[in-house]
Amino acid sequence: MSFRPRITAFLCQWCGSKGADMAGTSRMKYPSTVTPIRVPCTGRIDLTHVLDALTKSDGVLIGGCYTPSNCHYKHGNYQALKRVELLKVFLKQMGVNPDRVRLEWIRASEGKKFAETIRSFTEQLEKLGPLKTQEEAMPE
Amino acid sequence: MKKARLAVGYGSICGGCDVAFTDVGTELVDLAELVDIVYWPAVVDGKIEQLKKISDIDIGIYFGAVRTEHHELVLRLLDEKSKILVAFGTCPCYGGIPALGNVETSDSLLQTAYSEAPNTTNDGIPGLRKLKRQTMEVPRLKAFISAPSDLVNFDVFVPGCPPPVQSVSKLIDLIRDYSAGDPIPEMHFIAEETSVCDFCKREKPEVISIDRIMRIHEVEFNEDECFLSQGILCMGPVTRAGCGEEPRCIQKNMPCRGCFGPLPKVRDQGTKFLSSIASSIVLGKEKNMSDEDLQHLVKKQVLDPVGQFYRFALAVAAFNRRYTGD
């Protein structure tokens, strides 16, 4: 069987998860690889959550409101933007492809964009394969 | 009173913990009266056969992280034979400095050490297998460095790199109580339960916004104000206190490096700091710049997050070793 990636999605309650709802109510098709987790705001997502999710799944998607400046709580999206940027520097140092963490701005009305994001992210992760540590990659 | 039997085992160490132990001065005499030292490579005897023969250790102390199979053997033997197991120093608690080797694979570490270093003219690389010459044996390097606290259950933790004098005194007091028959509390930390900031006497502003992260030599800083608000990275907010009445580095005008490890209930010290420092960068001024500029600014400012934020606790972090193939 081919590799089927697992995605953990942290979606903000105002836009990201509404976008996912919209994709569902409009009966759009997208891969069943995603496990959505609703959070109050992307600014609430601590990097500990992201890294914890990344140890148990293959990719992490963070979905926030519209554009960074249009956060429901004004500053939340900026926190997420800065944190993810810094996290990518860290992941690169540990030999993890930074593309495994993806930040997307999805509006409540954009069910289509949500489905599209999941589709392209799944494809990308299929190409990357599962996350392997040194000893898993080279068994003795 | 019966003398307790004390054994000290080594993992991957720098030797600083031995020196820190002797820093207590005259209290060492008390220790000598309290215990019989049955095994301690720096003091009595350090052959592994010796440790295999000994039984009935009352207090086993472990220094250092687990780098080779030999280190693990010493740790397992101590765990099996001792009634009370003490993790002395940051390395056995959280992996410490040796765990920074996990940013590379063991193969590439050997490659660098034996062949690529500028002052080395060695063709052969030992590789990861066991080396045997007649009766002698060089232990195999493990695939990655682990914190001993992840491998066995310790009863007492003495964090610090190295642990300060008062921690060693407290440990000696603990040994005294134990010899007198008092029970030792479970998972006992010889440190405080709050962060370094709680003990720091510097003035702290309500909101910390950093325009540019500076190195300590780049700025003439105010000695009474918080390091973070002046743009100098200080690990105080995410680090356990206990290194002194006033934190020992901050007292000497150096920012905290985080050697006491994460706070209670936090496992991942570096990630917590990564989250908090990221939100502090140009806090409240993000709208004045474009998103690309902001991303670039953040990336440009922190060049080595592992070395800076995971300096002492990489081995217990969520991502604690090199990943390959990505």
Short mmCIF file of C-alpha atoms in Angstrom, two decimals:
data_model
loop_
_atom_site.label_atom_id
_atom_site.label_comp_id
_atom_site.label_asym_id
_atom_site.label_seq_id
_atom_site.Cartn_x
_atom_site.Cartn_y
_atom_site.Cartn_z
CA MET A 1 0.00 0.00 0.00
CA SER A 2 1.26 3.42 -0.83
CA PHE A 3 2.15 5.86 1.92
CA ARG A 4 -0.81 7.85 3.15
CA PRO A 5 0.24 10.95 5.10
CA ARG A 6 -1.51 12.19 8.20
CA ILE A 7 -2.05 15.91 8.67
CA THR A 8 -2.90 17.63 11.94
CA ALA A 9 -4.66 20.93 11.28
CA PHE A 10 -4.89 23.65 13.91
CA LEU A 11 -7.73 25.88 12.74
CA CYS A 12 -8.83 29.10 14.35
CA GLN A 13 -12.47 29.15 15.38
CA TRP A 14 -13.36 32.29 13.40
CA CYS A 15 -12.02 31.47 9.96
CA GLY A 16 -9.96 28.31 9.56
CA SER A 17 -12.50 25.92 11.03
CA LYS A 18 -15.41 27.82 9.46
CA GLY A 19 -13.65 27.31 6.15
CA ALA A 20 -13.46 23.59 6.85
CA ASP A 21 -17.19 23.62 7.74
CA MET A 22 -17.92 25.41 4.50
CA ALA A 23 -15.99 22.78 2.53
CA GLY A 24 -18.12 20.15 4.25
CA THR A 25 -21.50 21.81 3.77
CA SER A 26 -20.72 22.55 0.12
CA ARG A 27 -19.90 18.83 -0.31
CA MET A 28 -16.42 19.42 -1.61
CA LYS A 29 -14.14 16.44 -1.94
CA TYR A 30 -10.73 16.41 -0.32
CA PRO A 31 -8.45 13.63 1.03
CA SER A 32 -9.37 12.17 4.41
CA THR A 33 -5.83 12.71 5.66
CA VAL A 34 -6.59 15.64 7.92
CA THR A 35 -7.41 15.70 11.64
CA PRO A 36 -8.75 19.17 12.45
CA ILE A 37 -8.29 20.71 15.88
CA ARG A 38 -10.21 23.90 16.62
CA VAL A 39 -8.36 26.55 18.61
CA PRO A 40 -9.56 30.00 19.73
CA CYS A 41 -6.95 31.82 17.63
CA THR A 42 -3.75 30.97 15.78
CA GLY A 43 -1.96 33.11 18.37
CA ARG A 44 -2.95 30.55 20.99
CA ILE A 45 -0.96 27.79 19.26
CA ASP A 46 2.20 27.18 21.20
CA LEU A 47 5.08 25.65 19.26
CA THR A 48 5.00 22.78 21.75
CA HIS A 49 1.61 21.82 20.24
CA VAL A 50 2.99 21.94 16.72
CA LEU A 51 6.08 19.86 17.51
CA ASP A 52 4.03 17.37 19.50
CA ALA A 53 1.67 17.00 16.55
CA LEU A 54 4.59 16.63 14.17
CA THR A 55 5.99 13.69 16.15
CA LYS A 56 2.69 11.85 15.71
CA SER A 57 1.71 12.91 12.20
CA ASP A 58 3.53 13.78 8.98
CA GLY A 59 2.55 17.39 8.55
CA VAL A 60 0.96 20.25 10.46
CA LEU A 61 -1.36 22.81 8.93
CA ILE A 62 -2.20 26.05 10.71
CA GLY A 63 -5.21 27.89 9.38
CA GLY A 64 -5.93 31.46 10.43
CA CYS A 65 -8.04 34.42 9.34
CA TYR A 66 -7.85 36.02 5.90
CA THR A 67 -4.53 37.91 6.13
CA PRO A 68 -2.29 38.42 9.20
CA SER A 69 -3.61 41.95 9.72
CA ASN A 70 -7.24 40.77 9.75
CA CYS A 71 -7.10 38.57 12.84
CA HIS A 72 -10.27 38.49 14.93
CA TYR A 73 -8.15 39.33 17.97
CA LYS A 74 -5.96 41.82 16.06
CA HIS A 75 -2.51 40.38 16.91
CA GLY A 76 -2.96 36.59 17.00
CA ASN A 77 -2.06 35.90 13.40
CA TYR A 78 1.17 37.86 13.69
CA GLN A 79 2.23 35.70 16.64
CA ALA A 80 1.58 32.58 14.56
CA LEU A 81 3.42 34.04 11.57
CA LYS A 82 6.52 34.87 13.61
CA ARG A 83 6.49 31.61 15.55
CA VAL A 84 6.18 29.41 12.50
CA GLU A 85 8.96 31.31 10.78
CA LEU A 86 11.27 30.71 13.74
CA LEU A 87 10.15 27.09 14.02
CA LYS A 88 11.19 26.50 10.43
CA VAL A 89 14.73 27.64 11.23
CA PHE A 90 14.77 25.14 14.10
CA LEU A 91 13.33 22.29 12.01
CA LYS A 92 15.95 22.86 9.33
CA GLN A 93 18.68 22.54 11.95
CA MET A 94 17.27 19.20 13.10
CA GLY A 95 17.13 17.88 9.55
CA VAL A 96 13.35 18.12 9.15
CA ASN A 97 11.95 19.61 5.96
CA PRO A 98 10.38 22.95 6.99
CA ASP A 99 7.61 22.39 4.43
CA ARG A 100 6.05 19.92 6.83
CA VAL A 101 4.63 22.90 8.72
CA ARG A 102 2.33 25.01 6.63
CA LEU A 103 0.63 28.27 7.49
CA GLU A 104 -2.40 29.24 5.42
CA TRP A 105 -4.87 32.07 5.69
CA ILE A 106 -8.33 30.70 5.00
CA ARG A 107 -11.45 32.85 5.16
CA ALA A 108 -14.72 31.51 6.56
CA SER A 109 -16.22 31.57 3.08
CA GLU A 110 -13.28 29.85 1.43
CA GLY A 111 -14.27 26.20 1.63
CA LYS A 112 -12.73 25.73 -1.76
CA LYS A 113 -9.36 27.03 -0.62
CA PHE A 114 -9.44 24.70 2.39
CA ALA A 115 -10.08 21.66 0.20
CA GLU A 116 -7.42 22.82 -2.24
CA THR A 117 -4.88 23.30 0.56
CA ILE A 118 -5.47 19.83 1.99
CA ARG A 119 -5.16 18.33 -1.47
CA SER A 120 -1.88 20.02 -2.32
CA PHE A 121 -0.44 19.47 1.16
CA THR A 122 -1.27 15.77 0.99
CA GLU A 123 0.42 15.50 -2.39
CA GLN A 124 3.48 17.29 -1.06
CA LEU A 125 3.70 15.01 1.98
CA GLU A 126 3.27 11.92 -0.17
CA LYS A 127 6.38 12.98 -2.04
CA LEU A 128 8.28 13.63 1.21
CA GLY A 129 7.37 10.32 2.80
CA PRO A 130 7.23 9.60 6.52
CA LEU A 131 9.47 11.46 8.95
CA LYS A 132 12.47 9.30 9.83
CA THR A 133 15.12 9.53 12.50
CA GLN A 134 18.67 8.49 11.76
CA GLU A 135 18.32 4.98 13.19
CA GLU A 136 14.99 4.38 11.46
CA ALA A 137 16.44 5.47 8.12
CA MET A 138 19.48 3.20 8.44
CA PRO A 139 18.61 0.04 10.38
CA GLU A 140 21.65 -1.97 11.45
CA MET B 1 25.09 4.75 63.01
CA LYS B 2 25.84 2.56 60.05
CA LYS B 3 27.75 4.27 57.28
CA ALA B 4 25.89 4.53 53.97
CA ARG B 5 27.61 3.14 50.90
CA LEU B 6 28.12 5.70 48.13
CA ALA B 7 28.95 5.03 44.50
CA VAL B 8 29.48 7.60 41.76
CA GLY B 9 29.23 6.55 38.11
CA TYR B 10 30.20 8.51 35.02
CA GLY B 11 28.48 9.02 31.72
CA SER B 12 29.64 11.51 29.12
CA ILE B 13 31.14 14.16 31.41
CA CYS B 14 33.40 17.18 31.25
CA GLY B 15 34.66 16.75 34.81
CA GLY B 16 33.00 19.92 36.07
CA CYS B 17 30.65 18.04 38.37
CA ASP B 18 33.58 16.47 40.25
CA VAL B 19 35.03 19.93 40.74
CA ALA B 20 31.63 21.27 41.82
CA PHE B 21 31.38 18.50 44.37
CA THR B 22 34.70 19.45 45.95
CA ASP B 23 33.70 23.13 45.97
CA VAL B 24 31.77 22.61 49.22
CA GLY B 25 35.11 22.63 51.07
CA THR B 26 35.02 21.45 54.66
CA GLU B 27 31.63 19.78 54.25
CA LEU B 28 33.46 17.08 52.34
CA VAL B 29 34.84 15.97 55.71
CA ASP B 30 31.25 15.52 56.92
CA LEU B 31 30.54 13.47 53.83
CA ALA B 32 33.55 11.26 54.52
CA GLU B 33 32.20 10.62 58.01
CA LEU B 34 28.72 9.84 56.70
CA VAL B 35 29.52 7.47 53.85
CA ASP B 36 31.87 4.80 52.63
CA ILE B 37 32.84 5.55 49.06
CA VAL B 38 32.78 2.21 47.28
CA TYR B 39 33.07 3.39 43.70
CA TRP B 40 34.03 6.75 42.22
CA PRO B 41 36.48 6.84 39.31
CA ALA B 42 38.00 10.16 40.34
CA VAL B 43 38.40 9.21 44.00
CA VAL B 44 38.77 5.50 44.63
CA ASP B 45 38.53 3.01 41.80
CA GLY B 46 37.01 3.22 38.36
CA LYS B 47 37.10 -0.23 36.80
CA ILE B 48 33.78 -1.44 35.53
CA GLU B 49 34.53 -4.94 36.93
CA GLN B 50 34.69 -3.31 40.34
CA LEU B 51 31.18 -1.89 39.94
CA LYS B 52 29.87 -5.24 38.70
CA LYS B 53 31.13 -6.92 41.89
CA ILE B 54 29.74 -4.37 44.36
CA SER B 55 26.30 -4.92 45.78
CA ASP B 56 24.14 -3.03 48.28
CA ILE B 57 24.82 0.54 47.27
CA ASP B 58 22.77 2.96 49.38
CA ILE B 59 23.30 6.10 47.35
CA GLY B 60 24.23 5.95 43.68
CA ILE B 61 25.12 9.22 41.97
CA TYR B 62 25.30 9.52 38.20
CA PHE B 63 27.17 12.27 36.35
CA GLY B 64 26.84 13.01 32.63
CA ALA B 65 24.71 11.97 29.68
CA VAL B 66 24.55 8.60 27.90
CA ARG B 67 26.75 8.74 24.81
CA THR B 68 28.24 5.24 24.50
CA GLU B 69 27.11 1.75 25.43
CA HIS B 70 29.55 1.81 28.32
CA HIS B 71 27.78 4.83 29.81
CA GLU B 72 24.49 3.01 29.65
CA LEU B 73 26.01 -0.05 31.29
CA VAL B 74 27.26 2.06 34.23
CA LEU B 75 23.84 3.70 34.53
CA ARG B 76 21.95 0.39 34.48
CA LEU B 77 24.32 -1.15 37.04
CA LEU B 78 23.91 1.83 39.37
CA ASP B 79 20.13 1.76 38.95
CA GLU B 80 20.00 -1.94 39.74
CA LYS B 81 22.26 -1.83 42.80
CA SER B 82 21.39 1.46 44.50
CA LYS B 83 18.53 2.23 46.83
CA ILE B 84 18.58 5.95 46.06
CA LEU B 85 19.68 7.14 42.63
CA VAL B 86 20.79 10.75 42.26
CA ALA B 87 21.07 12.64 38.95
CA PHE B 88 23.88 15.11 39.60
CA GLY B 89 24.23 17.96 37.12
CA THR B 90 22.16 18.98 34.13
CA CYS B 91 23.39 16.13 31.89
CA PRO B 92 21.66 13.24 33.71
CA CYS B 93 18.53 15.37 34.23
CA TYR B 94 18.09 16.80 30.72
CA GLY B 95 20.97 15.66 28.51
CA GLY B 96 22.99 18.83 28.97
CA ILE B 97 25.69 20.13 26.64
CA PRO B 98 26.69 16.67 25.29
CA ALA B 99 23.19 16.28 23.85
CA LEU B 100 23.89 19.12 21.42
CA GLY B 101 25.73 16.43 19.46
CA ASN B 102 22.27 15.24 18.43
CA VAL B 103 22.05 17.96 15.78
CA GLU B 104 24.36 15.72 13.75
CA THR B 105 24.30 11.98 13.24
CA SER B 106 26.87 9.91 15.12
CA ASP B 107 28.43 8.91 11.80
CA SER B 108 29.05 12.48 10.74
CA LEU B 109 30.41 13.34 14.21
CA LEU B 110 33.00 10.59 13.86
CA GLN B 111 33.73 11.70 10.32
CA THR B 112 34.47 15.23 11.51
CA ALA B 113 36.45 14.20 14.57
CA TYR B 114 38.65 11.60 12.88
CA SER B 115 39.07 12.84 9.38
CA GLU B 116 37.71 16.24 8.48
CA ALA B 117 39.06 18.38 11.32
CA PRO B 118 41.83 20.68 10.01
CA ASN B 119 44.48 19.30 12.40
CA THR B 120 43.75 15.64 11.73
CA THR B 121 45.60 13.50 9.22
CA ASN B 122 43.76 10.28 9.90
CA ASP B 123 42.48 8.21 7.01
CA GLY B 124 40.48 5.62 8.90
CA ILE B 125 37.23 6.42 10.65
CA PRO B 126 36.32 4.12 13.55
CA GLY B 127 32.72 3.74 12.46
CA LEU B 128 29.90 2.83 14.77
CA ARG B 129 30.92 -0.76 15.54
CA LYS B 130 32.70 -1.99 18.61
CA LEU B 131 36.51 -1.82 18.47
CA LYS B 132 38.50 -4.62 20.01
CA ARG B 133 42.29 -4.84 20.44
CA GLN B 134 43.51 -7.88 22.37
CA THR B 135 41.94 -7.49 25.82
CA MET B 136 40.88 -3.90 25.41
CA GLU B 137 37.63 -2.68 24.02
CA VAL B 138 36.43 0.70 22.85
CA PRO B 139 32.71 1.03 23.55
CA ARG B 140 30.37 1.67 20.69
CA LEU B 141 28.85 5.09 20.14
CA LYS B 142 25.08 5.06 20.45
CA ALA B 143 23.02 6.38 17.54
CA PHE B 144 22.06 9.43 19.57
CA ILE B 145 22.60 10.89 23.02
CA SER B 146 19.85 10.35 25.55
CA ALA B 147 19.16 11.87 28.91
CA PRO B 148 19.66 9.25 31.66
CA SER B 149 16.39 10.42 33.25
CA ASP B 150 14.60 9.01 30.18
CA LEU B 151 16.23 5.60 30.64
CA VAL B 152 15.95 4.97 34.39
CA ASN B 153 13.98 6.43 37.29
CA PHE B 154 15.95 8.78 39.47
CA ASP B 155 14.93 9.63 43.03
CA VAL B 156 16.78 12.90 43.44
CA PHE B 157 17.63 15.49 40.80
CA VAL B 158 20.37 18.08 41.26
CA PRO B 159 20.25 20.29 38.16
CA GLY B 160 22.82 22.93 37.33
CA CYS B 161 25.82 23.12 35.07
CA PRO B 162 27.60 22.66 37.40
CA PRO B 163 25.32 22.45 40.45
CA PRO B 164 26.05 25.36 42.78
CA VAL B 165 27.65 24.91 46.20
CA GLN B 166 24.37 25.21 48.08
CA SER B 167 22.86 22.37 46.03
CA VAL B 168 25.79 20.11 46.96
CA SER B 169 25.37 21.07 50.64
CA LYS B 170 21.68 20.23 50.40
CA LEU B 171 22.54 16.89 48.84
CA ILE B 172 24.95 16.15 51.69
CA ASP B 173 22.19 17.10 54.18
CA LEU B 174 19.87 14.72 52.33
CA ILE B 175 22.43 11.93 52.62
CA ARG B 176 22.73 12.71 56.35
CA ASP B 177 18.96 12.49 56.80
CA TYR B 178 18.86 9.29 54.83
CA SER B 179 21.57 7.72 56.99
CA ALA B 180 19.54 8.73 60.06
CA GLY B 181 16.59 6.81 58.64
CA ASP B 182 14.44 9.59 57.14
CA PRO B 183 12.67 8.73 53.90
CA ILE B 184 13.56 10.62 50.72
CA PRO B 185 10.64 12.34 48.94
CA GLU B 186 9.81 10.98 45.51
CA MET B 187 11.22 12.78 42.45
CA HIS B 188 12.91 15.31 44.66
CA PHE B 189 14.45 18.32 42.91
CA ILE B 190 17.15 20.22 44.74
CA ALA B 191 15.98 23.45 43.09
CA GLU B 192 13.07 25.89 43.26
CA GLU B 193 9.65 25.36 41.70
CA THR B 194 9.47 28.80 40.06
CA SER B 195 11.35 30.53 37.28
CA VAL B 196 14.58 32.49 37.40
CA CYS B 197 12.59 35.71 36.80
CA ASP B 198 10.94 35.28 40.20
CA PHE B 199 14.33 35.65 41.85
CA CYS B 200 15.79 38.24 39.51
CA LYS B 201 15.87 41.73 40.97
CA ARG B 202 16.05 43.62 37.68
CA GLU B 203 13.25 45.96 36.65
CA LYS B 204 10.85 44.26 34.27
CA PRO B 205 8.49 46.19 32.00
CA GLU B 206 4.88 45.07 31.50
CA VAL B 207 5.33 44.39 27.81
CA ILE B 208 8.56 43.19 26.25
CA SER B 209 9.01 44.21 22.64
CA ILE B 210 12.34 43.54 20.96
CA ASP B 211 13.29 45.56 17.89
CA ARG B 212 16.61 43.88 17.32
CA ILE B 213 18.17 40.95 19.15
CA MET B 214 21.64 41.90 20.35
CA ARG B 215 24.64 40.08 21.58
CA ILE B 216 25.99 41.04 24.95
CA HIS B 217 29.02 42.89 23.52
CA GLU B 218 27.00 44.87 21.00
CA VAL B 219 25.18 47.06 23.44
CA GLU B 220 25.89 49.14 26.49
CA PHE B 221 23.11 47.90 28.68
CA ASN B 222 21.44 49.13 31.81
CA GLU B 223 22.48 46.93 34.73
CA ASP B 224 19.17 47.34 36.57
CA GLU B 225 16.83 46.55 33.70
CA CYS B 226 15.62 43.22 32.35
CA PHE B 227 17.92 41.74 29.69
CA LEU B 228 15.07 40.76 27.37
CA SER B 229 13.59 44.25 27.21
CA GLN B 230 17.05 45.47 26.15
CA GLY B 231 17.20 42.95 23.34
CA ILE B 232 19.58 40.47 24.94
CA LEU B 233 18.40 36.86 24.96
CA CYS B 234 18.02 35.64 28.53
CA MET B 235 16.56 32.19 29.24
CA GLY B 236 15.26 33.27 32.66
CA PRO B 237 11.51 33.03 31.92
CA VAL B 238 11.66 29.33 31.01
CA THR B 239 14.34 28.18 33.44
CA ARG B 240 13.97 26.70 36.89
CA ALA B 241 15.41 28.83 39.67
CA GLY B 242 17.65 27.54 42.43
CA CYS B 243 21.12 28.69 41.46
CA GLY B 244 21.26 31.23 44.27
CA GLU B 245 19.42 33.91 46.22
CA GLU B 246 19.96 36.05 43.17
CA PRO B 247 20.48 34.06 39.94
CA ARG B 248 24.21 33.54 39.60
CA CYS B 249 24.76 34.63 35.98
CA ILE B 250 22.38 37.59 36.13
CA GLN B 251 24.05 38.78 39.32
CA LYS B 252 27.32 38.91 37.37
CA ASN B 253 25.66 40.84 34.52
CA MET B 254 25.36 37.92 32.14
CA PRO B 255 22.01 36.69 30.82
CA CYS B 256 20.70 33.32 32.04
CA ARG B 257 21.75 30.40 29.84
CA GLY B 258 19.10 28.01 31.10
CA CYS B 259 21.31 25.42 32.81
CA PHE B 260 18.71 24.49 35.46
CA GLY B 261 16.48 23.12 32.73
CA PRO B 262 12.75 23.49 32.15
CA LEU B 263 10.25 24.50 34.80
CA PRO B 264 8.16 21.83 36.52
CA LYS B 265 5.37 20.52 34.24
CA VAL B 266 7.23 21.79 31.17
CA ARG B 267 9.24 19.26 29.21
CA ASP B 268 10.42 21.27 26.29
CA GLN B 269 12.35 24.31 27.51
CA GLY B 270 13.63 25.42 24.11
CA THR B 271 10.29 25.32 22.32
CA LYS B 272 8.66 27.35 25.06
CA PHE B 273 11.31 30.00 24.69
CA LEU B 274 11.10 29.86 20.91
CA SER B 275 7.37 30.61 21.15
CA SER B 276 7.78 33.44 23.59
CA ILE B 277 10.73 35.13 21.88
CA ALA B 278 9.03 34.93 18.49
CA SER B 279 6.02 36.81 19.79
CA SER B 280 8.23 39.45 21.46
CA ILE B 281 10.01 40.43 18.24
CA VAL B 282 8.66 43.85 17.13
CA LEU B 283 5.56 43.23 19.23
CA GLY B 284 2.79 45.69 18.44
CA LYS B 285 4.63 47.17 15.45
CA GLU B 286 3.93 44.36 12.97
CA LYS B 287 1.37 46.38 11.03
CA ASN B 288 4.02 48.91 9.99
CA MET B 289 5.84 46.40 7.82
CA SER B 290 4.91 43.93 5.13
CA ASP B 291 4.51 40.23 5.98
CA GLU B 292 7.61 39.32 3.96
CA ASP B 293 9.71 41.90 5.78
CA LEU B 294 8.46 40.56 9.10
CA GLN B 295 9.30 36.97 8.18
CA HIS B 296 12.72 38.02 6.96
CA LEU B 297 13.35 40.01 10.13
CA VAL B 298 12.51 37.06 12.37
CA LYS B 299 14.62 34.64 10.36
CA LYS B 300 17.58 37.00 10.24
CA GLN B 301 17.62 37.66 13.97
CA VAL B 302 17.78 34.13 15.34
CA LEU B 303 20.46 32.19 13.53
CA ASP B 304 21.00 29.22 15.81
CA PRO B 305 17.86 28.34 17.78
CA VAL B 306 19.17 24.92 18.81
CA GLY B 307 22.44 26.20 20.24
CA GLN B 308 20.80 29.14 21.96
CA PHE B 309 17.51 27.78 23.31
CA TYR B 310 18.10 24.04 23.56
CA ARG B 311 21.59 24.36 24.97
CA PHE B 312 20.94 22.24 28.05
CA ALA B 313 17.72 20.36 27.37
CA LEU B 314 17.83 19.13 23.78
CA ALA B 315 17.77 15.44 24.77
CA VAL B 316 14.35 15.74 26.45
CA ALA B 317 12.78 17.98 23.77
CA ALA B 318 10.10 16.72 21.37
CA PHE B 319 12.55 16.84 18.48
CA ASN B 320 15.70 15.65 20.16
CA ARG B 321 17.80 14.13 17.40
CA ARG B 322 18.78 14.43 13.79
CA TYR B 323 16.16 13.48 11.23
CA THR B 324 17.33 12.24 7.86
CA GLY B 325 15.98 11.81 4.42
CA ASP B 326 13.85 14.97 4.31
#
